Short mmCIF file of C-alpha atoms in Angstrom, two decimals:
data_model
loop_
_atom_site.label_atom_id
_atom_site.label_comp_id
_atom_site.label_asym_id
_atom_site.label_seq_id
_atom_site.Cartn_x
_atom_site.Cartn_y
_atom_site.Cartn_z
CA MET A 1 -11.85 15.69 16.57
CA THR A 2 -13.04 12.16 16.00
CA HIS A 3 -10.56 9.67 14.47
CA THR A 4 -6.73 9.63 16.25
CA PHE A 5 -5.20 8.58 12.37
CA HIS A 6 -5.48 9.35 9.04
CA ALA A 7 -4.79 6.58 6.25
CA PHE A 8 -4.62 7.03 2.32
CA ILE A 9 -4.67 4.18 -0.28
CA ASP A 10 -3.15 4.29 -3.44
CA GLU A 11 -1.61 1.40 -6.22
CA SER A 12 0.62 0.83 -8.57
CA GLY A 13 0.13 -1.49 -11.30
CA ASP A 14 -3.31 -3.15 -12.21
CA ASP A 15 -5.08 -6.59 -11.71
CA GLY A 16 -5.05 -8.14 -14.82
CA ILE A 17 -3.40 -11.49 -14.90
CA GLY A 18 -1.97 -13.18 -17.96
CA ASN A 19 -0.05 -11.30 -21.13
CA PHE A 20 2.25 -9.39 -18.74
CA ARG A 21 4.74 -6.98 -20.29
CA ILE A 22 7.82 -7.94 -21.67
CA PRO A 23 11.22 -5.87 -21.69
CA MET A 24 11.21 -3.66 -24.92
CA GLY A 25 7.78 -4.34 -25.50
CA ARG A 26 4.42 -2.57 -25.33
CA GLY A 27 1.49 -3.00 -23.56
CA GLY A 28 0.66 -5.75 -21.50
CA ALA A 29 -0.28 -6.38 -17.64
CA SER A 30 1.72 -5.44 -14.74
CA HIS A 31 3.98 -8.20 -13.13
CA TRP A 32 3.02 -6.61 -9.59
CA LEU A 33 0.12 -4.95 -8.04
CA VAL A 34 1.47 -2.44 -4.79
CA ILE A 35 -1.33 -1.10 -2.63
CA SER A 36 0.21 1.58 0.20
CA ALA A 37 -0.97 3.27 2.74
CA LEU A 38 0.33 7.07 4.28
CA ILE A 39 -1.05 7.03 7.73
CA TYR A 40 -0.35 10.40 9.91
CA ARG A 41 -2.36 11.33 13.44
CA SER A 42 -4.93 13.74 12.64
CA ILE A 43 -3.10 16.48 14.33
CA ASN A 44 -1.20 16.91 11.06
CA SER A 45 -3.84 16.82 8.86
CA LEU A 46 -3.52 20.50 7.71
CA GLU A 47 0.28 20.11 7.20
CA ALA A 48 -0.02 17.72 4.19
CA VAL A 49 -0.47 20.11 2.09
CA ALA A 50 2.63 21.91 2.93
CA TRP A 51 4.54 18.88 2.60
CA ARG A 52 3.47 18.01 -0.95
CA ASN A 53 3.69 21.81 -1.84
CA GLU A 54 7.42 21.47 -0.16
CA ILE A 55 8.09 18.74 -3.21
CA ILE A 56 6.66 20.75 -5.62
CA GLU A 57 8.75 23.63 -4.81
CA LYS A 58 11.88 21.75 -4.71
CA ILE A 59 11.33 19.81 -7.81
CA GLY A 60 10.87 23.14 -9.68
CA SER A 61 7.51 22.55 -10.39
CA LYS A 62 5.79 26.00 -8.16
CA GLY A 63 2.58 26.43 -9.20
CA LYS A 64 1.17 23.30 -9.75
CA LYS A 65 -0.83 21.57 -7.12
CA ASP A 66 -0.85 17.95 -8.71
CA LEU A 67 2.37 15.82 -8.08
CA HIS A 68 2.64 12.60 -9.93
CA PHE A 69 4.99 10.28 -9.34
CA LYS A 70 5.14 8.91 -12.99
CA ASP A 71 5.50 12.21 -14.33
CA LEU A 72 8.86 13.02 -12.46
CA ASP A 73 11.90 12.24 -13.85
CA HIS A 74 14.40 10.04 -11.55
CA PRO A 75 16.46 13.16 -9.89
CA LYS A 76 12.97 14.66 -8.58
CA ARG A 77 11.63 11.07 -7.96
CA VAL A 78 14.67 11.02 -5.62
CA CYS A 79 13.95 14.40 -4.33
CA ALA A 80 10.18 13.32 -3.31
CA ALA A 81 11.20 10.71 -1.57
CA GLN A 82 13.79 12.39 0.39
CA VAL A 83 11.47 15.40 1.61
CA LEU A 84 8.49 12.92 2.54
CA ALA A 85 11.10 10.66 4.48
CA THR A 86 11.59 13.74 6.47
CA LYS A 87 8.12 13.79 7.80
CA PRO A 88 6.13 12.24 10.42
CA VAL A 89 4.22 9.79 8.80
CA ARG A 90 4.34 5.92 8.39
CA SER A 91 3.67 3.56 5.47
CA ILE A 92 2.70 0.32 4.76
CA SER A 93 2.56 -1.44 1.39
CA VAL A 94 1.58 -4.80 0.20
CA LEU A 95 3.39 -6.06 -2.85
CA ALA A 96 1.69 -8.59 -4.28
CA ALA A 97 3.34 -10.71 -7.29
CA LYS A 98 0.72 -11.99 -10.04
CA LYS A 99 2.54 -14.29 -12.32
CA PRO A 100 1.87 -17.12 -9.72
CA ILE A 101 -1.44 -16.68 -9.75
CA PRO A 102 -3.61 -18.92 -11.42
CA ASN A 103 -5.59 -17.54 -14.35
CA ASP A 104 -8.84 -18.96 -12.80
CA ILE A 105 -8.61 -17.63 -9.21
CA TYR A 106 -9.60 -13.68 -9.08
CA THR A 107 -12.23 -14.04 -12.10
CA SER A 108 -14.50 -10.77 -10.70
CA LYS A 109 -13.66 -7.00 -11.13
CA ASN A 110 -11.52 -5.90 -8.42
CA GLN A 111 -11.18 -8.84 -6.67
CA LEU A 112 -7.75 -9.12 -6.19
CA TYR A 113 -7.46 -5.63 -5.31
CA PHE A 114 -10.06 -6.24 -2.93
CA TYR A 115 -8.30 -9.32 -1.24
CA MET A 116 -4.76 -7.34 -1.15
CA THR A 117 -6.37 -4.30 0.14
CA ARG A 118 -7.68 -6.75 3.26
CA TYR A 119 -3.76 -6.90 3.97
CA LEU A 120 -3.30 -3.61 4.07
CA ILE A 121 -6.11 -2.81 6.32
CA GLU A 122 -5.31 -5.28 8.55
CA ARG A 123 -1.77 -3.56 9.26
CA VAL A 124 -3.17 -0.15 9.44
CA SER A 125 -5.39 -1.47 12.09
CA TRP A 126 -2.39 -3.01 13.77
CA PHE A 127 -0.31 0.11 13.23
CA CYS A 128 -2.95 2.05 14.53
CA ARG A 129 -3.30 -0.06 17.76
CA ASP A 130 -0.11 0.09 18.52
CA MET A 131 0.19 3.70 18.47
CA ARG A 132 -2.47 4.27 20.70
CA GLN A 133 -0.29 5.39 23.79
CA GLN A 134 1.84 7.77 21.61
CA ALA A 135 -1.58 9.35 20.32
CA PRO A 136 -4.18 10.08 23.22
CA GLU A 137 -6.20 12.35 20.93
CA GLY A 138 -9.33 11.70 19.12
CA ASP A 139 -10.93 8.19 19.72
CA GLY A 140 -8.40 5.71 18.51
CA ARG A 141 -9.83 4.53 14.80
CA VAL A 142 -8.75 5.84 11.57
CA ALA A 143 -10.45 7.74 8.50
CA ILE A 144 -9.58 5.42 5.48
CA THR A 145 -9.20 7.30 1.86
CA PHE A 146 -8.77 5.72 -1.02
CA SER A 147 -7.65 7.44 -3.98
CA ARG A 148 -10.62 6.85 -6.60
CA ARG A 149 -10.28 3.96 -8.70
CA GLY A 150 -12.35 3.48 -12.18
CA GLY A 151 -14.74 0.90 -11.94
CA MET A 152 -14.79 0.66 -8.24
CA SER A 153 -17.68 0.31 -5.78
CA TYR A 154 -16.96 1.33 -2.64
CA GLU A 155 -19.80 0.88 -1.25
CA ASN A 156 -19.53 -2.75 -2.21
CA PHE A 157 -15.85 -2.75 0.03
CA ARG A 158 -17.28 -1.63 3.03
CA ALA A 159 -19.85 -4.23 2.61
CA TYR A 160 -16.87 -6.27 1.74
CA LEU A 161 -15.42 -5.09 5.08
CA GLU A 162 -18.41 -5.39 6.97
CA LYS A 163 -18.83 -9.37 6.02
CA LEU A 164 -15.32 -9.84 6.89
CA ARG A 165 -15.93 -8.09 10.43
CA ALA A 166 -18.76 -10.58 10.79
CA SER A 167 -16.75 -13.67 9.30
CA ARG A 168 -14.93 -16.16 12.04
CA ASP A 169 -11.96 -16.85 9.97
CA GLU A 170 -9.01 -16.90 12.07
CA ALA A 171 -7.13 -15.90 9.21
CA ILE A 172 -8.70 -12.83 9.25
CA SER A 173 -6.53 -10.39 12.35
CA ILE A 174 -7.85 -6.92 11.41
CA HIS A 175 -8.20 -5.22 14.81
CA TRP A 176 -11.87 -3.94 14.55
CA PRO A 177 -12.18 -0.94 17.08
CA VAL A 178 -9.95 1.00 15.22
CA ILE A 179 -11.26 0.65 11.90
CA ASP A 180 -14.20 2.94 11.11
CA ILE A 181 -15.84 1.30 8.27
CA GLU A 182 -18.69 4.07 7.49
CA SER A 183 -15.57 6.62 6.92
CA VAL A 184 -14.31 4.95 4.52
CA SER A 185 -14.18 6.79 1.38
CA ALA A 186 -12.84 7.67 -2.02
CA HIS A 187 -11.39 11.09 -3.78
CA ASP A 188 -9.70 12.38 -6.57
CA HIS A 189 -6.16 12.38 -6.69
CA SER A 190 -6.02 15.56 -7.92
CA SER A 191 -8.31 16.66 -5.01
CA SER A 192 -5.86 15.63 -2.21
CA ALA A 193 -2.51 16.47 -1.02
CA SER A 194 -2.74 13.55 1.11
CA LEU A 195 -3.15 10.86 -1.74
CA GLN A 196 -0.45 12.57 -3.64
CA LEU A 197 1.45 11.92 -1.38
CA ALA A 198 0.45 8.15 -0.90
CA ASP A 199 1.24 7.87 -4.30
CA VAL A 200 4.64 8.69 -3.90
CA ILE A 201 4.75 5.44 -1.63
CA ALA A 202 2.86 3.23 -3.84
CA SER A 203 4.74 4.50 -7.37
CA SER A 204 8.36 4.30 -5.26
CA PHE A 205 7.66 0.69 -3.66
CA ALA A 206 6.47 -0.76 -7.09
CA ALA A 207 9.90 0.82 -8.79
CA SER A 208 11.88 -2.09 -6.41
CA LEU A 209 9.92 -4.84 -8.38
CA GLU A 210 8.40 -4.11 -11.40
CA PRO A 211 10.81 -4.16 -14.47
CA ASN A 212 10.94 -1.06 -16.44
CA HIS A 213 11.13 -0.70 -20.31
CA PHE A 214 14.83 -2.23 -19.85
CA GLY A 215 14.04 -4.95 -17.73
CA ASN A 216 15.31 -2.72 -14.69
CA CYS A 217 14.19 -2.24 -11.24
CA GLU A 218 14.82 0.52 -9.20
CA LEU A 219 15.76 0.24 -5.57
CA THR A 220 16.46 3.78 -4.69
CA TYR A 221 13.10 5.48 -3.76
CA ALA A 222 12.06 2.54 -1.56
CA ARG A 223 15.48 2.74 0.32
CA ILE A 224 14.92 6.56 0.98
CA LEU A 225 11.35 5.67 2.40
CA ARG A 226 12.80 3.23 4.48
CA PRO A 227 12.49 5.19 7.88
CA THR A 228 8.42 5.65 7.10
CA VAL A 229 7.83 2.31 6.88
CA TYR A 230 5.84 0.48 9.64
CA ARG A 231 7.61 -1.98 12.08
CA ARG A 232 7.49 -4.06 15.21
CA GLY A 233 10.87 -4.21 16.98
CA LYS A 234 13.40 -4.32 14.43
CA LYS A 235 11.27 -6.11 11.89
CA HIS A 236 9.64 -4.42 8.92
CA LEU A 237 8.50 -7.53 6.94
CA SER A 238 5.32 -8.77 7.07
CA TYR A 239 4.17 -5.43 8.78
CA GLY A 240 5.25 -2.40 6.59
CA VAL A 241 6.08 -4.48 3.95
CA LYS A 242 3.93 -7.45 2.80
CA PHE A 243 4.70 -9.75 -0.12
CA VAL A 244 2.14 -11.62 -1.11
CA PRO A 245 2.39 -14.76 -1.55
CA HIS A 246 5.69 -14.89 0.97
CA HIS A 247 8.68 -13.66 -1.07
CA ASP A 248 10.42 -17.29 -1.63
CA GLU A 249 7.67 -17.62 -3.71
CA CYS A 250 7.54 -14.84 -5.90
CA GLY A 251 9.83 -15.88 -8.66
CA LEU A 252 12.46 -12.76 -7.39
CA ASP A 253 15.43 -11.98 -9.62
CA ARG A 254 18.50 -10.85 -8.00
CA GLN A 255 17.29 -7.17 -8.18
CA GLN A 256 14.10 -7.59 -6.71
CA ALA A 257 15.74 -9.84 -4.33
CA GLU A 258 17.33 -6.78 -3.05
CA MET A 259 14.21 -5.10 -1.67
CA VAL A 260 14.01 -8.27 0.73
CA GLU A 261 17.35 -7.79 2.04
CA LEU A 262 16.74 -3.92 2.36
CA PHE A 263 13.78 -5.00 4.66
CA GLY A 264 16.00 -7.28 7.05
CA GLY A 265 14.79 -10.87 5.19
CA GLU A 266 16.45 -13.34 4.01
CA VAL A 267 15.89 -14.81 0.26
CA GLY A 268 16.12 -18.77 0.43
CA SER A 269 14.06 -18.29 4.17
CA PRO A 270 11.41 -20.55 4.57
CA PRO A 271 8.10 -19.14 4.25
CA GLY A 272 6.11 -18.68 7.63
CA HIS A 273 2.43 -18.95 9.02
CA ASP A 274 1.66 -15.62 7.33
CA CYS A 275 2.77 -16.44 4.08
CA GLY A 276 -0.29 -14.99 2.23
CA LYS A 277 -1.41 -17.77 -0.04
CA LEU A 278 -3.38 -15.97 -2.86
CA ALA A 279 -5.98 -19.44 -3.49
CA ALA A 280 -7.52 -18.55 0.00
CA CYS A 281 -10.88 -20.18 -0.53
CA SER A 282 -13.04 -18.71 2.27
CA LEU A 283 -12.15 -15.44 1.51
CA SER A 284 -13.01 -16.04 -2.10
CA SER A 285 -16.41 -16.52 -0.72
CA ALA A 286 -16.51 -13.49 1.11
CA LEU A 287 -15.61 -11.51 -2.20
CA ALA A 288 -17.95 -13.22 -4.13
CA ASN A 289 -20.93 -12.53 -1.96
CA SER A 290 -19.44 -8.79 -1.37
CA GLY A 291 -20.55 -8.08 -5.51
CA ALA A 292 -16.56 -7.35 -5.89
#
Protein backbone atom coordinates (compact mmCIF):
# COMPACT_ATOMS: atom_id res chain seq x y z
CA MET A 1 0.00 0.00 0.00
CA THR A 2 1.39 3.40 -1.01
CA HIS A 3 -1.32 6.00 -0.73
CA THR A 4 -3.15 6.53 2.53
CA PHE A 5 -6.24 8.10 0.97
CA HIS A 6 -8.23 7.95 -2.24
CA ALA A 7 -10.22 10.91 -3.58
CA PHE A 8 -12.75 10.51 -6.38
CA ILE A 9 -13.93 13.66 -8.13
CA ASP A 10 -17.08 14.31 -10.13
CA GLU A 11 -19.07 17.38 -11.08
CA SER A 12 -22.64 18.48 -11.64
CA GLY A 13 -23.47 21.30 -14.01
CA ASP A 14 -21.43 22.73 -16.85
CA ASP A 15 -18.92 25.53 -17.25
CA GLY A 16 -20.89 27.57 -19.78
CA ILE A 17 -21.20 31.30 -19.04
CA GLY A 18 -24.34 33.13 -20.19
CA ASN A 19 -27.61 31.91 -21.72
CA PHE A 20 -28.62 30.40 -18.39
CA ARG A 21 -31.60 28.10 -18.02
CA ILE A 22 -34.91 29.61 -17.03
CA PRO A 23 -37.76 27.81 -15.19
CA MET A 24 -40.10 25.97 -17.56
CA GLY A 25 -37.66 26.63 -20.41
CA ARG A 26 -35.49 24.34 -22.48
CA GLY A 27 -31.73 24.16 -22.77
CA GLY A 28 -29.32 26.77 -21.49
CA ALA A 29 -26.33 26.63 -19.18
CA SER A 30 -26.55 25.62 -15.53
CA HIS A 31 -26.46 28.41 -12.95
CA TRP A 32 -23.93 26.51 -10.83
CA LEU A 33 -20.89 24.33 -11.34
CA VAL A 34 -20.49 21.93 -8.42
CA ILE A 35 -17.32 19.85 -8.15
CA SER A 36 -17.15 17.30 -5.34
CA ALA A 37 -14.68 14.82 -3.91
CA LEU A 38 -15.50 11.58 -2.15
CA ILE A 39 -12.58 10.61 0.12
CA TYR A 40 -11.88 7.43 2.01
CA ARG A 41 -8.88 5.61 3.46
CA SER A 42 -7.14 3.19 1.13
CA ILE A 43 -7.87 0.33 3.50
CA ASN A 44 -11.53 0.74 2.49
CA SER A 45 -10.92 0.58 -1.25
CA LEU A 46 -12.49 -2.84 -1.70
CA GLU A 47 -15.57 -1.79 0.27
CA ALA A 48 -16.65 0.90 -2.19
CA VAL A 49 -18.15 -1.65 -4.59
CA ALA A 50 -20.21 -3.11 -1.74
CA TRP A 51 -21.43 0.37 -0.78
CA ARG A 52 -22.53 1.05 -4.36
CA ASN A 53 -24.19 -2.35 -4.61
CA GLU A 54 -26.04 -1.77 -1.34
CA ILE A 55 -27.59 1.36 -2.82
CA ILE A 56 -28.53 -0.43 -6.04
CA GLU A 57 -30.14 -3.28 -4.13
CA LYS A 58 -32.10 -1.00 -1.82
CA ILE A 59 -33.51 1.13 -4.63
CA GLY A 60 -34.65 -2.00 -6.48
CA SER A 61 -32.13 -1.98 -9.33
CA LYS A 62 -30.48 -5.27 -8.46
CA GLY A 63 -28.37 -6.61 -11.30
CA LYS A 64 -27.26 -3.20 -12.49
CA LYS A 65 -23.69 -2.07 -11.93
CA ASP A 66 -24.01 1.58 -12.92
CA LEU A 67 -25.53 4.13 -10.56
CA HIS A 68 -26.56 7.51 -12.03
CA PHE A 69 -28.09 9.91 -9.52
CA LYS A 70 -29.82 11.94 -12.26
CA ASP A 71 -31.75 8.86 -13.40
CA LEU A 72 -33.29 8.27 -9.95
CA ASP A 73 -36.58 9.64 -8.71
CA HIS A 74 -36.74 11.56 -5.42
CA PRO A 75 -37.34 8.58 -3.05
CA LYS A 76 -34.46 6.64 -4.60
CA ARG A 77 -32.16 9.66 -4.36
CA VAL A 78 -33.04 9.95 -0.68
CA CYS A 79 -32.20 6.28 -0.19
CA ALA A 80 -28.86 6.63 -2.02
CA ALA A 81 -27.89 9.56 0.19
CA GLN A 82 -29.00 7.73 3.34
CA VAL A 83 -26.86 4.68 2.57
CA LEU A 84 -23.78 6.74 1.69
CA ALA A 85 -24.13 8.86 4.84
CA THR A 86 -23.53 5.75 6.97
CA LYS A 87 -20.18 4.87 5.36
CA PRO A 88 -16.65 5.85 6.50
CA VAL A 89 -16.25 8.52 3.83
CA ARG A 90 -15.82 12.27 3.77
CA SER A 91 -16.96 14.73 1.15
CA ILE A 92 -15.81 18.13 -0.03
CA SER A 93 -17.76 20.29 -2.48
CA VAL A 94 -16.88 23.51 -4.26
CA LEU A 95 -20.02 25.41 -5.27
CA ALA A 96 -19.39 27.94 -8.02
CA ALA A 97 -22.08 30.50 -8.82
CA LYS A 98 -21.66 31.31 -12.51
CA LYS A 99 -24.02 34.26 -12.95
CA PRO A 100 -21.66 36.72 -11.17
CA ILE A 101 -18.81 35.78 -13.54
CA PRO A 102 -18.06 38.39 -16.24
CA ASN A 103 -18.23 36.92 -19.74
CA ASP A 104 -14.62 37.76 -20.53
CA ILE A 105 -12.93 36.06 -17.54
CA TYR A 106 -12.97 32.36 -18.40
CA THR A 107 -12.69 32.14 -22.16
CA SER A 108 -10.50 29.04 -22.63
CA LYS A 109 -11.84 25.49 -22.61
CA ASN A 110 -11.94 23.98 -19.10
CA GLN A 111 -10.50 27.16 -17.58
CA LEU A 112 -13.31 27.60 -15.04
CA TYR A 113 -13.22 23.88 -14.22
CA PHE A 114 -9.46 23.97 -13.57
CA TYR A 115 -9.79 27.03 -11.36
CA MET A 116 -12.59 25.57 -9.23
CA THR A 117 -10.82 22.23 -8.97
CA ARG A 118 -7.83 24.06 -7.51
CA TYR A 119 -10.06 25.01 -4.54
CA LEU A 120 -11.18 21.39 -4.24
CA ILE A 121 -7.61 20.03 -4.30
CA GLU A 122 -6.66 22.55 -1.59
CA ARG A 123 -9.34 21.20 0.72
CA VAL A 124 -8.58 17.58 -0.10
CA SER A 125 -4.97 18.27 0.90
CA TRP A 126 -6.03 19.91 4.17
CA PHE A 127 -8.23 16.94 5.04
CA CYS A 128 -5.47 14.41 4.35
CA ARG A 129 -2.99 16.46 6.39
CA ASP A 130 -5.48 16.76 9.27
CA MET A 131 -6.31 13.05 9.28
CA ARG A 132 -2.79 11.66 9.03
CA GLN A 133 -2.51 10.77 12.72
CA GLN A 134 -5.73 8.78 12.53
CA ALA A 135 -4.65 6.99 9.35
CA PRO A 136 -1.06 5.77 9.93
CA GLU A 137 -1.00 3.31 7.03
CA GLY A 138 0.60 4.26 3.73
CA ASP A 139 2.74 7.31 2.99
CA GLY A 140 0.15 9.98 3.84
CA ARG A 141 -0.56 10.89 0.23
CA VAL A 142 -3.85 10.84 -1.66
CA ALA A 143 -4.48 9.22 -5.04
CA ILE A 144 -6.84 11.43 -7.06
CA THR A 145 -9.20 9.99 -9.67
CA PHE A 146 -11.51 12.06 -11.84
CA SER A 147 -14.68 11.01 -13.58
CA ARG A 148 -13.59 11.33 -17.20
CA ARG A 149 -14.78 14.56 -18.75
CA GLY A 150 -15.15 14.91 -22.50
CA GLY A 151 -12.65 17.29 -24.04
CA MET A 152 -10.48 17.57 -20.95
CA SER A 153 -6.77 16.73 -21.00
CA TYR A 154 -5.65 15.28 -17.69
CA GLU A 155 -2.05 15.65 -18.80
CA ASN A 156 -2.78 19.41 -18.97
CA PHE A 157 -4.34 19.26 -15.52
CA ARG A 158 -1.25 17.59 -14.07
CA ALA A 159 0.84 20.30 -15.72
CA TYR A 160 -1.47 22.90 -14.16
CA LEU A 161 -0.88 21.40 -10.71
CA GLU A 162 2.88 21.48 -11.32
CA LYS A 163 2.64 25.20 -12.15
CA LEU A 164 0.64 25.82 -8.98
CA ARG A 165 3.23 23.94 -6.94
CA ALA A 166 6.03 26.04 -8.43
CA SER A 167 4.13 29.30 -7.92
CA ARG A 168 5.02 31.72 -5.14
CA ASP A 169 1.45 33.00 -4.96
CA GLU A 170 0.57 32.97 -1.25
CA ALA A 171 -3.11 32.58 -2.10
CA ILE A 172 -2.42 29.00 -3.19
CA SER A 173 -2.62 26.98 0.02
CA ILE A 174 -2.41 23.40 -1.19
CA HIS A 175 -0.52 21.16 1.24
CA TRP A 176 1.73 19.64 -1.40
CA PRO A 177 3.34 16.80 0.63
CA VAL A 178 0.08 14.83 0.46
CA ILE A 179 -0.67 15.43 -3.24
CA ASP A 180 0.72 12.86 -5.68
CA ILE A 181 0.45 14.72 -8.98
CA GLU A 182 1.78 11.81 -11.03
CA SER A 183 -1.04 9.57 -9.81
CA VAL A 184 -3.83 11.91 -10.97
CA SER A 185 -5.96 9.87 -13.35
CA ALA A 186 -9.38 9.69 -14.95
CA HIS A 187 -11.79 6.81 -15.48
CA ASP A 188 -15.22 6.40 -16.99
CA HIS A 189 -18.14 6.76 -14.58
CA SER A 190 -19.44 3.31 -15.49
CA SER A 191 -16.13 1.61 -14.64
CA SER A 192 -15.81 2.81 -11.03
CA ALA A 193 -18.17 2.31 -8.10
CA SER A 194 -16.30 5.06 -6.24
CA LEU A 195 -16.92 7.58 -9.02
CA GLN A 196 -20.59 6.65 -8.96
CA LEU A 197 -20.64 7.45 -5.24
CA ALA A 198 -18.87 10.75 -5.95
CA ASP A 199 -21.71 11.47 -8.39
CA VAL A 200 -24.18 11.05 -5.52
CA ILE A 201 -22.29 13.74 -3.59
CA ALA A 202 -21.95 16.23 -6.47
CA SER A 203 -25.52 15.82 -7.67
CA SER A 204 -26.93 16.06 -4.14
CA PHE A 205 -25.18 19.36 -3.43
CA ALA A 206 -26.04 20.73 -6.87
CA ALA A 207 -29.73 19.98 -6.25
CA SER A 208 -29.67 22.29 -3.21
CA LEU A 209 -28.67 25.27 -5.39
CA GLU A 210 -29.54 24.61 -9.04
CA PRO A 211 -33.19 25.46 -9.78
CA ASN A 212 -35.08 22.57 -11.34
CA HIS A 213 -37.58 22.84 -14.20
CA PHE A 214 -40.08 24.50 -11.85
CA GLY A 215 -37.57 26.89 -10.31
CA ASN A 216 -37.22 24.98 -7.04
CA CYS A 217 -34.17 23.64 -5.18
CA GLU A 218 -34.01 20.42 -3.14
CA LEU A 219 -32.00 20.52 0.09
CA THR A 220 -33.00 17.07 1.37
CA TYR A 221 -30.03 15.17 -0.07
CA ALA A 222 -27.37 17.60 1.18
CA ARG A 223 -28.99 17.56 4.62
CA ILE A 224 -28.78 13.76 4.73
CA LEU A 225 -25.14 13.84 3.61
CA ARG A 226 -24.12 16.48 6.14
CA PRO A 227 -22.37 13.88 8.40
CA THR A 228 -19.93 13.14 5.57
CA VAL A 229 -18.83 16.74 5.08
CA TYR A 230 -15.27 17.67 6.06
CA ARG A 231 -15.12 20.21 8.88
CA ARG A 232 -12.59 21.84 11.16
CA GLY A 233 -13.96 21.95 14.67
CA LYS A 234 -17.60 22.80 14.02
CA LYS A 235 -16.91 24.75 10.84
CA HIS A 236 -18.03 23.32 7.51
CA LEU A 237 -18.08 26.46 5.37
CA SER A 238 -14.80 27.12 3.53
CA TYR A 239 -13.73 23.56 4.36
CA GLY A 240 -16.12 20.81 3.27
CA VAL A 241 -18.47 23.32 1.61
CA LYS A 242 -16.81 26.11 -0.34
CA PHE A 243 -18.85 28.82 -2.08
CA VAL A 244 -17.13 30.72 -4.88
CA PRO A 245 -17.47 33.66 -4.60
CA HIS A 246 -18.46 34.18 -0.94
CA HIS A 247 -22.07 33.14 -0.45
CA ASP A 248 -23.17 36.74 0.05
CA GLU A 249 -21.92 37.53 -3.44
CA CYS A 250 -23.76 34.64 -5.13
CA GLY A 251 -27.20 36.23 -5.37
CA LEU A 252 -28.87 33.45 -3.37
CA ASP A 253 -32.64 33.29 -3.11
CA ARG A 254 -34.44 32.14 0.03
CA GLN A 255 -34.29 28.44 -0.88
CA GLN A 256 -30.59 28.57 -1.73
CA ALA A 257 -29.81 30.51 1.45
CA GLU A 258 -31.01 27.47 3.42
CA MET A 259 -27.92 25.66 2.13
CA VAL A 260 -25.69 28.24 3.84
CA GLU A 261 -27.66 27.98 7.05
CA LEU A 262 -27.53 24.16 6.99
CA PHE A 263 -23.75 24.32 7.25
CA GLY A 264 -23.62 26.91 9.99
CA GLY A 265 -23.36 30.13 8.03
CA GLU A 266 -25.33 33.34 8.13
CA VAL A 267 -26.69 35.01 5.03
CA GLY A 268 -25.67 38.65 5.19
CA SER A 269 -22.35 37.98 6.93
CA PRO A 270 -19.38 39.92 5.53
CA PRO A 271 -17.01 38.06 3.21
CA GLY A 272 -13.83 36.87 4.91
CA HIS A 273 -10.32 36.89 3.52
CA ASP A 274 -10.95 33.56 1.79
CA CYS A 275 -13.86 34.75 -0.29
CA GLY A 276 -12.74 33.16 -3.54
CA LYS A 277 -12.92 36.10 -5.95
CA LEU A 278 -13.56 34.83 -9.44
CA ALA A 279 -11.25 37.17 -11.33
CA ALA A 280 -7.96 36.05 -9.69
CA CYS A 281 -5.55 37.51 -12.24
CA SER A 282 -2.44 35.66 -11.06
CA LEU A 283 -4.16 32.28 -11.33
CA SER A 284 -5.63 33.15 -14.72
CA SER A 285 -2.09 33.49 -16.08
CA ALA A 286 -1.21 30.04 -14.72
CA LEU A 287 -4.28 28.63 -16.44
CA ALA A 288 -3.36 30.24 -19.73
CA ASN A 289 0.14 28.81 -19.57
CA SER A 290 -1.08 25.31 -18.71
CA GLY A 291 -2.93 24.87 -21.99
CA ALA A 292 -6.32 24.77 -20.25
